[in-house]
Coordinates of C-alpha atoms in Angstrom, one line a residue:
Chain D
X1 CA 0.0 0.0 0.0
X2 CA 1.6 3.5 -1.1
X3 CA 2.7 5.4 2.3
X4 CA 0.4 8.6 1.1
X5 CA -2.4 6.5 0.7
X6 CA -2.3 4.9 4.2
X7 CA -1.4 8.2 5.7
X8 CA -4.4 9.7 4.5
X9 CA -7.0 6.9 4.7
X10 CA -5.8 5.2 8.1
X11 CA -3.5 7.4 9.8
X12 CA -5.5 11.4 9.4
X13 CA -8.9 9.8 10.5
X14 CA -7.1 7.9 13.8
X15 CA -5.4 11.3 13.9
X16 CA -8.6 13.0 14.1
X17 CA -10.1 10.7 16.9
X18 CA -7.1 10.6 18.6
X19 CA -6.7 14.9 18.6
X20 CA -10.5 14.8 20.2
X21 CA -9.5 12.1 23.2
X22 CA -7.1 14.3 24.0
X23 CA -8.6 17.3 23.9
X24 CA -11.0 15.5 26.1
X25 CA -8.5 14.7 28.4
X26 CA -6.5 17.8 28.9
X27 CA -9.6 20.3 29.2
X28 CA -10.8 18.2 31.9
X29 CA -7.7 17.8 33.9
X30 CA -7.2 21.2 33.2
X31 CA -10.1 22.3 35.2
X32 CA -10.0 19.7 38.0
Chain J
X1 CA -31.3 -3.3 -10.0
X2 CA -31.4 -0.1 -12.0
X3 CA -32.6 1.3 -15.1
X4 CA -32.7 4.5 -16.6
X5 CA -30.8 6.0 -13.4
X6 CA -33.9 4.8 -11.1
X7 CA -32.8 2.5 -8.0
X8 CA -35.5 0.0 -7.4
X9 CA -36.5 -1.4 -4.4
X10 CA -40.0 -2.0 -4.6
X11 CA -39.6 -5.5 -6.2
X12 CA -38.6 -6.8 -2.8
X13 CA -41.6 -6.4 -0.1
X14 CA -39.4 -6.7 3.2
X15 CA -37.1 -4.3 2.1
X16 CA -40.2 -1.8 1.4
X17 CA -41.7 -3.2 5.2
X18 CA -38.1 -2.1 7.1
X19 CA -38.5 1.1 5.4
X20 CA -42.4 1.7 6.3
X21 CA -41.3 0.7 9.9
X22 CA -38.1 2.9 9.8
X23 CA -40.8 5.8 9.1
X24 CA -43.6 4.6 11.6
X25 CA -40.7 4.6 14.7
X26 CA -39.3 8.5 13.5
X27 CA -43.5 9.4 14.0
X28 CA -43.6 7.4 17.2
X29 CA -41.1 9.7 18.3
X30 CA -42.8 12.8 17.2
X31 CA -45.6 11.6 19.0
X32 CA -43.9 10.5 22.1
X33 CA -41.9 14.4 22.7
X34 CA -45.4 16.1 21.7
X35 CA -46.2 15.9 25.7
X36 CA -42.6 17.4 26.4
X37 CA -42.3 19.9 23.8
X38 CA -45.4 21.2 24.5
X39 CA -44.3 22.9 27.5
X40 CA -42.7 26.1 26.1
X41 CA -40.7 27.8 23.7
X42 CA -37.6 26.8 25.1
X43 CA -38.9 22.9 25.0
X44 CA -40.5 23.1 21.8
X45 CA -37.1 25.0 20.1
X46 CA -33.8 23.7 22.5
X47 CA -35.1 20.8 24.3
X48 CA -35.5 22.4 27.5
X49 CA -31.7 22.2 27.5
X50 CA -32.1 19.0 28.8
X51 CA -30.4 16.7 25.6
X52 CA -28.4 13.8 26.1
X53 CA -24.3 14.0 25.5
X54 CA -25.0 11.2 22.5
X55 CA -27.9 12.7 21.3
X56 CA -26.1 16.3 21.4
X57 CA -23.0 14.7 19.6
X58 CA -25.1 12.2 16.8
X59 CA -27.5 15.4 16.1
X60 CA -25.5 17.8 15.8
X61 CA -22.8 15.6 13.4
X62 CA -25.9 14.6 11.3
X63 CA -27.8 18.0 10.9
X64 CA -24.7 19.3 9.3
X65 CA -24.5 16.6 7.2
X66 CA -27.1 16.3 4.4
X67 CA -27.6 14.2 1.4
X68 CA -23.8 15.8 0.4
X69 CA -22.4 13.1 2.1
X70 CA -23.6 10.1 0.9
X71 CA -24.1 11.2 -2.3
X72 CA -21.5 14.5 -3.2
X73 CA -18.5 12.9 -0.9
X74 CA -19.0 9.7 -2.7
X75 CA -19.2 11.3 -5.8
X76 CA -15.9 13.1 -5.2
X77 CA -13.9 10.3 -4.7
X78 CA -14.7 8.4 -7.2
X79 CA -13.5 11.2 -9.2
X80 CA -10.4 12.5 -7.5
X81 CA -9.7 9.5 -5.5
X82 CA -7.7 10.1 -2.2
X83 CA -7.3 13.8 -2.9
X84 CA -11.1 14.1 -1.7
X85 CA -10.0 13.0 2.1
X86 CA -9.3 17.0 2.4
X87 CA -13.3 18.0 2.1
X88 CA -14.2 15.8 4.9
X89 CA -11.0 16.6 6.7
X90 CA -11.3 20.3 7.7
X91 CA -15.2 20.1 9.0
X92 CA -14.7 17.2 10.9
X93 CA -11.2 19.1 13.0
X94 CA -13.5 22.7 13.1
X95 CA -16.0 20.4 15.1
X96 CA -13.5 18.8 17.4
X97 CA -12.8 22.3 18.6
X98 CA -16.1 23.2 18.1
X99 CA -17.5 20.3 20.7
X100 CA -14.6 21.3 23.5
X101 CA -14.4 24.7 23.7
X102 CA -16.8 26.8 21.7
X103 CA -20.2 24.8 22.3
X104 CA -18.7 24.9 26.1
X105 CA -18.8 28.8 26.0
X106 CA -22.0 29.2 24.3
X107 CA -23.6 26.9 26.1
X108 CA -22.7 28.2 29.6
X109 CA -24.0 31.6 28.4
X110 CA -26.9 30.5 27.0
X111 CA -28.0 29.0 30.1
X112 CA -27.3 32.2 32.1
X113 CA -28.7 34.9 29.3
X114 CA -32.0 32.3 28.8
X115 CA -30.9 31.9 25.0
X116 CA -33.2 29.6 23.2
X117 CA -32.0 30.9 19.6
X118 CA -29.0 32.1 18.0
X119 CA -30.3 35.1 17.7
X120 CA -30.8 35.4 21.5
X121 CA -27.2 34.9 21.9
X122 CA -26.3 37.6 19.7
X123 CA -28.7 40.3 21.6
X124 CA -27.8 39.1 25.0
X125 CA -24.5 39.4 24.4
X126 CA -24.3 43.0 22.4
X127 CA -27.4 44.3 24.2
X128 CA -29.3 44.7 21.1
X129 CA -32.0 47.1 22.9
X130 CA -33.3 48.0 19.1
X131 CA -33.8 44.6 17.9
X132 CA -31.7 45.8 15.2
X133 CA -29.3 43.2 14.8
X134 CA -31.4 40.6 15.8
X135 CA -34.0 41.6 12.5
X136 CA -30.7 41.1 10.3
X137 CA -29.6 37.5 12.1
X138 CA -33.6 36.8 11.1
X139 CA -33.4 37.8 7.4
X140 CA -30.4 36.1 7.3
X141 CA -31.4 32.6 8.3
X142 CA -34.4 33.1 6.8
X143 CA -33.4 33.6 3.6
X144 CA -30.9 30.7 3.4
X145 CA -33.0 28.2 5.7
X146 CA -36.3 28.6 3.4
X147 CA -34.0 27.3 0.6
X148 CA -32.3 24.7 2.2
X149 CA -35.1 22.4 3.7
X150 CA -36.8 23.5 0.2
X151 CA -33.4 21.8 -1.3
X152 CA -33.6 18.6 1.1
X153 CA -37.4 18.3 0.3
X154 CA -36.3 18.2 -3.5
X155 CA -33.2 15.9 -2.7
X156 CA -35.3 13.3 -0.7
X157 CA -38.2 13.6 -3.1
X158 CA -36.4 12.4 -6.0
X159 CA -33.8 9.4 -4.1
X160 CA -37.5 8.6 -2.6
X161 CA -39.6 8.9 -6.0
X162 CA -36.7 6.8 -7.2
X163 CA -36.5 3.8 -5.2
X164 CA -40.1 3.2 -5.2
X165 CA -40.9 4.5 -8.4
X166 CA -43.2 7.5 -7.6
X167 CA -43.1 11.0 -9.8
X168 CA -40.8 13.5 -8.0
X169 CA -43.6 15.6 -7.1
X170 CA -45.2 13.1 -4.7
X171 CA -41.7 12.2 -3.6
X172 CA -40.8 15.8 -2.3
X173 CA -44.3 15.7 -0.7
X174 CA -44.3 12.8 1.0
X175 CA -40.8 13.7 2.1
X176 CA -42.3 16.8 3.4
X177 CA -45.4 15.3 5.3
X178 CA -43.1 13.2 7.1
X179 CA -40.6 15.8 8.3
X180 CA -43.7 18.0 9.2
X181 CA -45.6 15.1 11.2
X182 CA -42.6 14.4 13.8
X183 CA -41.3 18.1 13.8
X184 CA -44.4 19.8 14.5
X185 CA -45.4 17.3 17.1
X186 CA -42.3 16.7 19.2
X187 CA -40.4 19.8 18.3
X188 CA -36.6 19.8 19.1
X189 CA -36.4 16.7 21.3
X190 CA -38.3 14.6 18.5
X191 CA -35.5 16.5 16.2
X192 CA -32.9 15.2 18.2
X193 CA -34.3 11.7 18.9
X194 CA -35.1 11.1 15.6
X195 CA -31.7 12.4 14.4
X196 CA -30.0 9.6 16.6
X197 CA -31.4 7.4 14.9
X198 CA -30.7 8.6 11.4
X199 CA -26.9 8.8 12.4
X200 CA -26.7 5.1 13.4
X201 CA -28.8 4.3 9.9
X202 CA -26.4 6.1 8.1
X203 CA -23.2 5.1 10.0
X204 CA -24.3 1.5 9.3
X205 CA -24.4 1.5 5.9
X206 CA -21.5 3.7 5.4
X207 CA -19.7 1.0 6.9
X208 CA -21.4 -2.3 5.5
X209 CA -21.5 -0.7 1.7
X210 CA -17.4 0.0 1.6
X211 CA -16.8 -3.0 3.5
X212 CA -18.8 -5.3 0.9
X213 CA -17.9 -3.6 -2.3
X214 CA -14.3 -3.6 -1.1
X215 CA -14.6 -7.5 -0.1
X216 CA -16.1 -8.2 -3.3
X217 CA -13.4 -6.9 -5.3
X218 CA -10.9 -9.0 -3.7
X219 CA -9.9 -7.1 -1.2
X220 CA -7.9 -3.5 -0.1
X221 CA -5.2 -4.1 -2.0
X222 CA -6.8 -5.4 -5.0
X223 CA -8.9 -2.2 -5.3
X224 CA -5.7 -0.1 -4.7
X225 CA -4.1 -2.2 -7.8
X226 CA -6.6 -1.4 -9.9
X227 CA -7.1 2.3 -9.0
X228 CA -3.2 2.7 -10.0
X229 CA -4.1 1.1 -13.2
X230 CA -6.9 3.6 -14.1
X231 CA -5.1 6.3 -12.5
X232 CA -2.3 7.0 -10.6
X233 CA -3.3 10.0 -9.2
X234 CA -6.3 8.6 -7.7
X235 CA -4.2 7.3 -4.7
X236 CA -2.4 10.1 -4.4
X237 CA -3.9 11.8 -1.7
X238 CA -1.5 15.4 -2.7
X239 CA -2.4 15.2 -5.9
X240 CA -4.1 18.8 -6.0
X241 CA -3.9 22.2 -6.0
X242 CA -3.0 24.4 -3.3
X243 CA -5.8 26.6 -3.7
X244 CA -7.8 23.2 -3.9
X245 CA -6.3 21.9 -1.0
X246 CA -7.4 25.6 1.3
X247 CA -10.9 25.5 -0.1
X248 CA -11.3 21.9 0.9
X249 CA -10.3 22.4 4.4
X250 CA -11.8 25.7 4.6
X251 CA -15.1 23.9 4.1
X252 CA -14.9 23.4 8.2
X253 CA -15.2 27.6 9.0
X254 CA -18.8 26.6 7.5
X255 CA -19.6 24.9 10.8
X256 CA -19.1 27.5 13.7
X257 CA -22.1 29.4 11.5
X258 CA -24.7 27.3 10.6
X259 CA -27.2 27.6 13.2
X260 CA -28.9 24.6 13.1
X261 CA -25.4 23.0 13.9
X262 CA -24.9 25.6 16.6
X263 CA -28.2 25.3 18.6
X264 CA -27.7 21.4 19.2
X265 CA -24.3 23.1 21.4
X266 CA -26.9 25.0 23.2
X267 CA -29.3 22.3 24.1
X268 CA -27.5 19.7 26.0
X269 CA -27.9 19.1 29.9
X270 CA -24.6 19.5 31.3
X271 CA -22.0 21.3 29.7
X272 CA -19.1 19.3 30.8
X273 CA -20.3 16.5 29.2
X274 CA -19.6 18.4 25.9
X275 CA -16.2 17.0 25.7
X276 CA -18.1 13.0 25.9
X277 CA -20.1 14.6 22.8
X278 CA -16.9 15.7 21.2
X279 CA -15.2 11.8 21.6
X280 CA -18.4 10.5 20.2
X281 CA -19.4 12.6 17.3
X282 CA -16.2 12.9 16.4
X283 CA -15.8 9.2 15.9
X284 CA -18.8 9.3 14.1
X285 CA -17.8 12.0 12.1
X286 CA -14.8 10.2 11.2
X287 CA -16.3 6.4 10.2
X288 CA -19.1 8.2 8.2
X289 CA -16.8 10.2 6.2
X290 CA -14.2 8.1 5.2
X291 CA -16.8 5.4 4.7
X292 CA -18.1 7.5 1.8
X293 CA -14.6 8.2 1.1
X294 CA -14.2 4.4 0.6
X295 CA -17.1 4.0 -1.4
X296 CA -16.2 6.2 -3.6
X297 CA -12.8 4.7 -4.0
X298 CA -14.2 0.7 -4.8
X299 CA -16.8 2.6 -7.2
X300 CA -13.8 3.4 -9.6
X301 CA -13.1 0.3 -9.8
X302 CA -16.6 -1.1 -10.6
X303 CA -17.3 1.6 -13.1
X304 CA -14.0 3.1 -14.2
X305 CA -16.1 5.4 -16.9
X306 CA -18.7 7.6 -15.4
X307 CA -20.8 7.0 -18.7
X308 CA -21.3 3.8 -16.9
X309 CA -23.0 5.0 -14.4
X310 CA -27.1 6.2 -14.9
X311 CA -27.0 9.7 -16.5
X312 CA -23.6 9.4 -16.2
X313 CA -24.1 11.3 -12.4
X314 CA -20.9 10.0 -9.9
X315 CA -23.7 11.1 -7.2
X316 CA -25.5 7.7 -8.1
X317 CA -23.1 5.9 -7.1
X318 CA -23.8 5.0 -4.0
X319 CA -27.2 3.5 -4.1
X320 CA -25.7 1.8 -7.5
X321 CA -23.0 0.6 -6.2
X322 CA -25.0 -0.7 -3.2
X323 CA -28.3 -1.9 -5.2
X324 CA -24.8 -4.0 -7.1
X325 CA -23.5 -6.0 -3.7
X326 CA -26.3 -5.7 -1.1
X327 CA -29.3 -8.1 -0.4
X328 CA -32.5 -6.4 -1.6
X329 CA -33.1 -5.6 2.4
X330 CA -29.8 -4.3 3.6
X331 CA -30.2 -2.2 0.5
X332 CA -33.4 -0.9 2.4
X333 CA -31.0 0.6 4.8
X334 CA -29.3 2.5 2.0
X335 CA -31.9 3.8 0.8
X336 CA -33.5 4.7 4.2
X337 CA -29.7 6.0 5.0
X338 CA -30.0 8.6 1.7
X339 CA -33.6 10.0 3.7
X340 CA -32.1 10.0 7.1
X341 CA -29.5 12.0 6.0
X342 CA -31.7 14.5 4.2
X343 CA -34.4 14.8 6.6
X344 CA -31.9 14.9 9.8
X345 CA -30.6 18.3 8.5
X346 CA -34.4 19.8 6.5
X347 CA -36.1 19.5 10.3
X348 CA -32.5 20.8 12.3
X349 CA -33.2 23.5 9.7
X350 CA -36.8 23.5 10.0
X351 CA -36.6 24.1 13.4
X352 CA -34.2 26.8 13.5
X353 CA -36.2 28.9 10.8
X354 CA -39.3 28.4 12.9
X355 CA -37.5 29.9 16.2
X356 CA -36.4 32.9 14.4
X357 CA -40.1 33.9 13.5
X358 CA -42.4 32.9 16.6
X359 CA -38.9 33.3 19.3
X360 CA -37.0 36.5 17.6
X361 CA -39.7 38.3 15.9
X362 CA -42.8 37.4 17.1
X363 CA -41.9 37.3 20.9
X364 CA -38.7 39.6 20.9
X365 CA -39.4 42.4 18.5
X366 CA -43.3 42.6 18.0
X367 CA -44.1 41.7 21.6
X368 CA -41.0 43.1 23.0
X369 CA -41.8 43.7 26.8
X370 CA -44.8 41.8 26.8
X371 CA -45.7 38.3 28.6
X372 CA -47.1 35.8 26.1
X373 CA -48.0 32.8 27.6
X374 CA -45.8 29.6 26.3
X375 CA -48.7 27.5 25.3
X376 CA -49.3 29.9 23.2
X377 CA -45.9 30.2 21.6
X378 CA -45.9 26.6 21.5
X379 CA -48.9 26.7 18.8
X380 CA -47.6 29.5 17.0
X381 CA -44.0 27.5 16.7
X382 CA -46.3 24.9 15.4
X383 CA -48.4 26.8 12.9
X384 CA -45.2 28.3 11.6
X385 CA -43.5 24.9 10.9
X386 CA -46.3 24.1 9.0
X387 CA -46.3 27.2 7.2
X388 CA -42.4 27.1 6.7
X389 CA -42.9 23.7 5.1
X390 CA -45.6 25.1 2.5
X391 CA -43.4 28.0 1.8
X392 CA -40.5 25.4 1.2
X393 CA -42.8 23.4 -0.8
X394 CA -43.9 26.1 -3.0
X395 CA -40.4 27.2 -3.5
X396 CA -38.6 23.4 -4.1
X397 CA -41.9 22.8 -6.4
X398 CA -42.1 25.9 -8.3
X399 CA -38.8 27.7 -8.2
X400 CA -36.2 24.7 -8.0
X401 CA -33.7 27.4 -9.9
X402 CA -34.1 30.1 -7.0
X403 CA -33.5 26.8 -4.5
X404 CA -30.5 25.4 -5.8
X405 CA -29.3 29.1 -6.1
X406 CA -29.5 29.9 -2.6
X407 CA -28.7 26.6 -1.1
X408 CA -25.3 27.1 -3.5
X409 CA -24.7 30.2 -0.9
X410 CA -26.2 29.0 2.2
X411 CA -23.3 26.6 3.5
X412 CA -21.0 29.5 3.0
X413 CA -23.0 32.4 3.5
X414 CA -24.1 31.3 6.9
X415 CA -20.7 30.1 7.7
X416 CA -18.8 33.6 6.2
X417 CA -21.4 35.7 8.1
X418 CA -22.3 33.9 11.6
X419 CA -18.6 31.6 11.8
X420 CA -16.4 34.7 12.5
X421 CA -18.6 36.7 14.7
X422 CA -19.8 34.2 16.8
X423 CA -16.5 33.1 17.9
X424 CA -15.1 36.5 18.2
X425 CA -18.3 36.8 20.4
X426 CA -17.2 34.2 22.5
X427 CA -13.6 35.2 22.7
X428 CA -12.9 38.7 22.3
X429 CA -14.0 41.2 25.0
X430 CA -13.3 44.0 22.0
X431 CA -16.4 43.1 20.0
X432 CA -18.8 45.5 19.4
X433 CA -22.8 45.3 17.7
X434 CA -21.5 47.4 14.9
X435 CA -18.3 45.4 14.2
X436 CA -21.2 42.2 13.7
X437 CA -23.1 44.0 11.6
X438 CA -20.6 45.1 10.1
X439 CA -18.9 41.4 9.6
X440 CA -22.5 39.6 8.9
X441 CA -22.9 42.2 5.6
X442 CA -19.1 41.7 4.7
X443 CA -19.0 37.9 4.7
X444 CA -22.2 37.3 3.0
X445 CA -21.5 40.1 0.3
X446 CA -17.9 38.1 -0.5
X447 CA -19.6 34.7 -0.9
X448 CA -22.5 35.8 -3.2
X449 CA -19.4 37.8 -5.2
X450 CA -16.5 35.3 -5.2
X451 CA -19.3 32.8 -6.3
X452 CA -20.0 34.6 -9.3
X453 CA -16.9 35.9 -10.1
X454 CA -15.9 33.0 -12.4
X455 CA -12.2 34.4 -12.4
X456 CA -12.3 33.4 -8.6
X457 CA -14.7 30.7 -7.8
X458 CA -12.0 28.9 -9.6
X459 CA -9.1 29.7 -7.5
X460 CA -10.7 29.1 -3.9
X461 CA -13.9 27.6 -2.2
X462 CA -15.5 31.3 -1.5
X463 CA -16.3 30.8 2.1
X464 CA -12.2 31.2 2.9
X465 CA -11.8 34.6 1.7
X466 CA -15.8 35.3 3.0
X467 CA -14.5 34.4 6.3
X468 CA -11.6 35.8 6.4
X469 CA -13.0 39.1 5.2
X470 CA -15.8 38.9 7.9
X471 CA -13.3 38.4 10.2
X472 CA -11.1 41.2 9.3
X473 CA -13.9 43.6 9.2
X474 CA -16.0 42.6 12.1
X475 CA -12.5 43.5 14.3
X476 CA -11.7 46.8 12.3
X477 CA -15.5 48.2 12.7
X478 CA -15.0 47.0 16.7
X479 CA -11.9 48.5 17.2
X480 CA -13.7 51.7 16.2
X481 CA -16.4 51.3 18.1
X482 CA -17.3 50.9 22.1
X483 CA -17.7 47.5 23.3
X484 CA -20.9 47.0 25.7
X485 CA -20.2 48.1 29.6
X486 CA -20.8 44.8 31.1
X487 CA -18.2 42.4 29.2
X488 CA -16.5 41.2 32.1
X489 CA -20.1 40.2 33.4
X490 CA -20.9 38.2 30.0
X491 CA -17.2 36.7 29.9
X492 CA -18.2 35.5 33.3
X493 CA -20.9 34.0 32.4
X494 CA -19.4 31.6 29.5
X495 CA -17.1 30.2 32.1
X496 CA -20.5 29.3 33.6
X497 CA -19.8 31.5 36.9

């Protein structure tokens, strides 16, 4: 599988989850 | 399964029976919120903010996205390939930041200012004692909402007319009666429920159609074999321009300003749980999208010349393509999938329209001062959905042109004029009432006139230089202007103290 490819189809969207978890995470510790 | 670009599924009658029940459960729920909604304007238009984190974070991620995509997205990739990953990429980021810190904001001041509308954040918030600004937030979503459920009547009428082989014209108004039945009755907690429901519909078959078509062609690597074959660039995710590229992700400023996306920020319980709704709807976000992403990829490689396809449209695709690998009643859930996601955004949209007649104008500028009582405004809201959905009907029926005309705006239009004010509402102390009106006129004017300037609609998606111009101008008009006395007091409010 080309490494742009996966990068783009596999990798950005787990990206995209993983940004909001911890996003998630940090704002609430943040404010406890 | 298809001929002459029509996707049957009336041959098979259990396929037909899951759809009729699909429909009988979203009017169940209608019926079941009428009790609740019923209780007042703020029931009947924000759920009492009393909403769920899922149902907050599946309604708001399916009322922004319409028929676009299942059918556009799709559409896209089979024709660019990989390089269409960037049009689902920047909406779904804008909403993870949207979920954890703006919606947070908004929500804690809504709560303390008793905003039920948009609208009624914008007043609260630049003490609008004329109703001045709040008449031009009306016009404004008035203008693009009419056109927009009329455009999702349209949409659902013909993918509806089409699969059981009615004319268009019953399609659109059966399409309508539906979406007026559960909306008018339940209000915006049937909205919401019924919206749940849609998203796990159309998260299902986003993931069961890839998955099979993908399957069927001998697997991931097979498809990507084959792609390569027809062309190269089609796995080549950077295989675009740069002003491409920008417009793509610039398609996520559209979501901090379309109010029907906004309002589900407003309506849920407990604003802490926003960042539960962020985790979930992004993840939904994220398996719809590049489900549709995937299904236009392993359509290439069934129909590597559009002229394959009926009317040689890439947006039939999908229901090709799954009407191709699917049992006649999982193809049911496609098809009910392609309604979901049109009527989850016309009643979002429906809703919000509604709220800024009977709410903003009815209740805030022609009975400004006055106590109505809210069983009243609750019959109102209702006669005005109704009415809404005629006007829609009239306009989708009789002046499709004018439709598809505004609703070629409205993503951008709402997003150029109520994106960069409401979030320097939110963060800047600085902003002023003129510096919004000001920044409303300049990032609606620069989307209707980059859109028809051929000499730039071709360099950029419009709402990128519509945003940034409302940006630039809402701050240079506030700078020049006096910001309200109590800002501290309204800052302190959106920290929920």
């Amino acid at each position: 599988m080309p490494l742009r490819f996966f990068l783009a189809m596999f990798l950005l969207p787990a990206a995209i989850i993983a940004t909001a978890v911890v996003l998630a995470l940090v704002t609430k510790k943040r404010e406890t | 399964m298809q001929e002459g670009g029509a996707v049957q599924i009336s041959a098979d009658p259990i396929a037909i029976g899951a759809f009729v029940a699909y429909l009988g459960v979203i009017i169940a729920i209608g019926i079941l919120s009428a009790r609740f909604s019923s209780t007042g304007v703020s029931e009947f238009f924000v759920g009492g903010r009393k909403m769920h984190r899922f149902v907050v974070a599946l309604s708001a991620v399916v009322s922004g996205r319409s028929a676009w995509l299942l059918l556009g997205v799709t559409g896209m990739a089979y024709t660019m390939g990989a390089n269409a990953v960037w049009a689902v990429t920047g909406y779904i980021t804008a909403e993870v930041f949207l979920f954890i810190f703006y919606a947070r904001r908004l929500r804690h001041f809504a709560e303390a200012h008793d905003c039920v509308t948009v609208p009624d954040f914008y007043a609260a918030r630049f003490g609008d004692w004329d109703g001045r600004l709040r008449a031009i937030l009306i016009a404004v979503i008035l203008i693009f909402m009419v056109g927009y459920v009329s455009s999702q009547f349209v949409g659902g009428g013909k993918a509806f007319a089409a699969s059981f082989g009615l004319s268009p014209g019953m399609g659109v108004l059966f399409t309508a009666l539906i979406v007026v039945a559960y909306t008018t009755m339940g209000g915006f907690l049937a909205v919401s429920l019924s919206d749940t429901l849609q998203a796990c519909i159309m998260i299902l078959a986003l993931v069961l159609v890839p998955a099979i078509a993908i399957a069927d062609g001998g697997g991931l690597s097979a498809i990507i074999a084959e792609l390569r074959t027809i062309d190269p660039t089609l796995i080549d995710p950077v295989a675009l321009s740069a002003g491409a590229l920008i417009g793509f992700l610039g398609i996520g400023l559209g979501s901090p300003g379309n109010p029907h996306i906004i309002v589900r920020y407003m309506s849920i319980q407990d604003p802490d749980q926003l960042r539960a709704s962020a985790v979930v709807g992004t993840i939904w976000n994220v398996v719809m999208a590049w489900g549709a992403l995937f299904i236009g990829l392993a359509g290439r490689v069934y129909f590597p010349d559009v002229a394959m396809l009926p009317d040689a449209d890439t947006e039939q695709l999908y229901p090709v393509l799954a009407a191709q690998h699917l049992h006649p009643i999982l193809f049911g859930v496609v098809v009910a999938s392609i309604f979901a996601a049109i009527i989850s955004t016309a009643d979002s949209q429906l809703l919000v329209a509604a709220s800024s007649v009977v709410r903003d104008f009815y209740e805030k500028i022609l009975h400004r001062d006055e106590l109505i009582p809210q069983k009243r405004l609750v019959l109102y809201s209702r006669l005005v959905v109704v009415l809404l959905v005629i006007a829609a009907l009239i306009f989708g029926l009789l002046a499709e042109q004018l439709v598809f005309w505004l609703v070629l705006f409205a993503w951008a239009g709402l997003g150029a004029s109520f994106g960069p004010t409401s979030i320097l509402a939110l963060y800047w102390r600085r902003t002023t009432r003129a510096g919004v009106i000001a920044g409303l006129a300049t990032g609606t004017i620069i989307t209707i006139v980059w859109e028809l300037t051929p000499r730039l609609s071709v360099l950029m998606y419009e709402l990128v230089p519509a945003f940034a111009g409302g940006l630039l101008v809402t701050v240079i008009v506030s700078r020049m202007t006096r910001p309200p006395d109590d800002v501290d007091a309204m800052f302190a409010s959106m920290k929920g103290n």
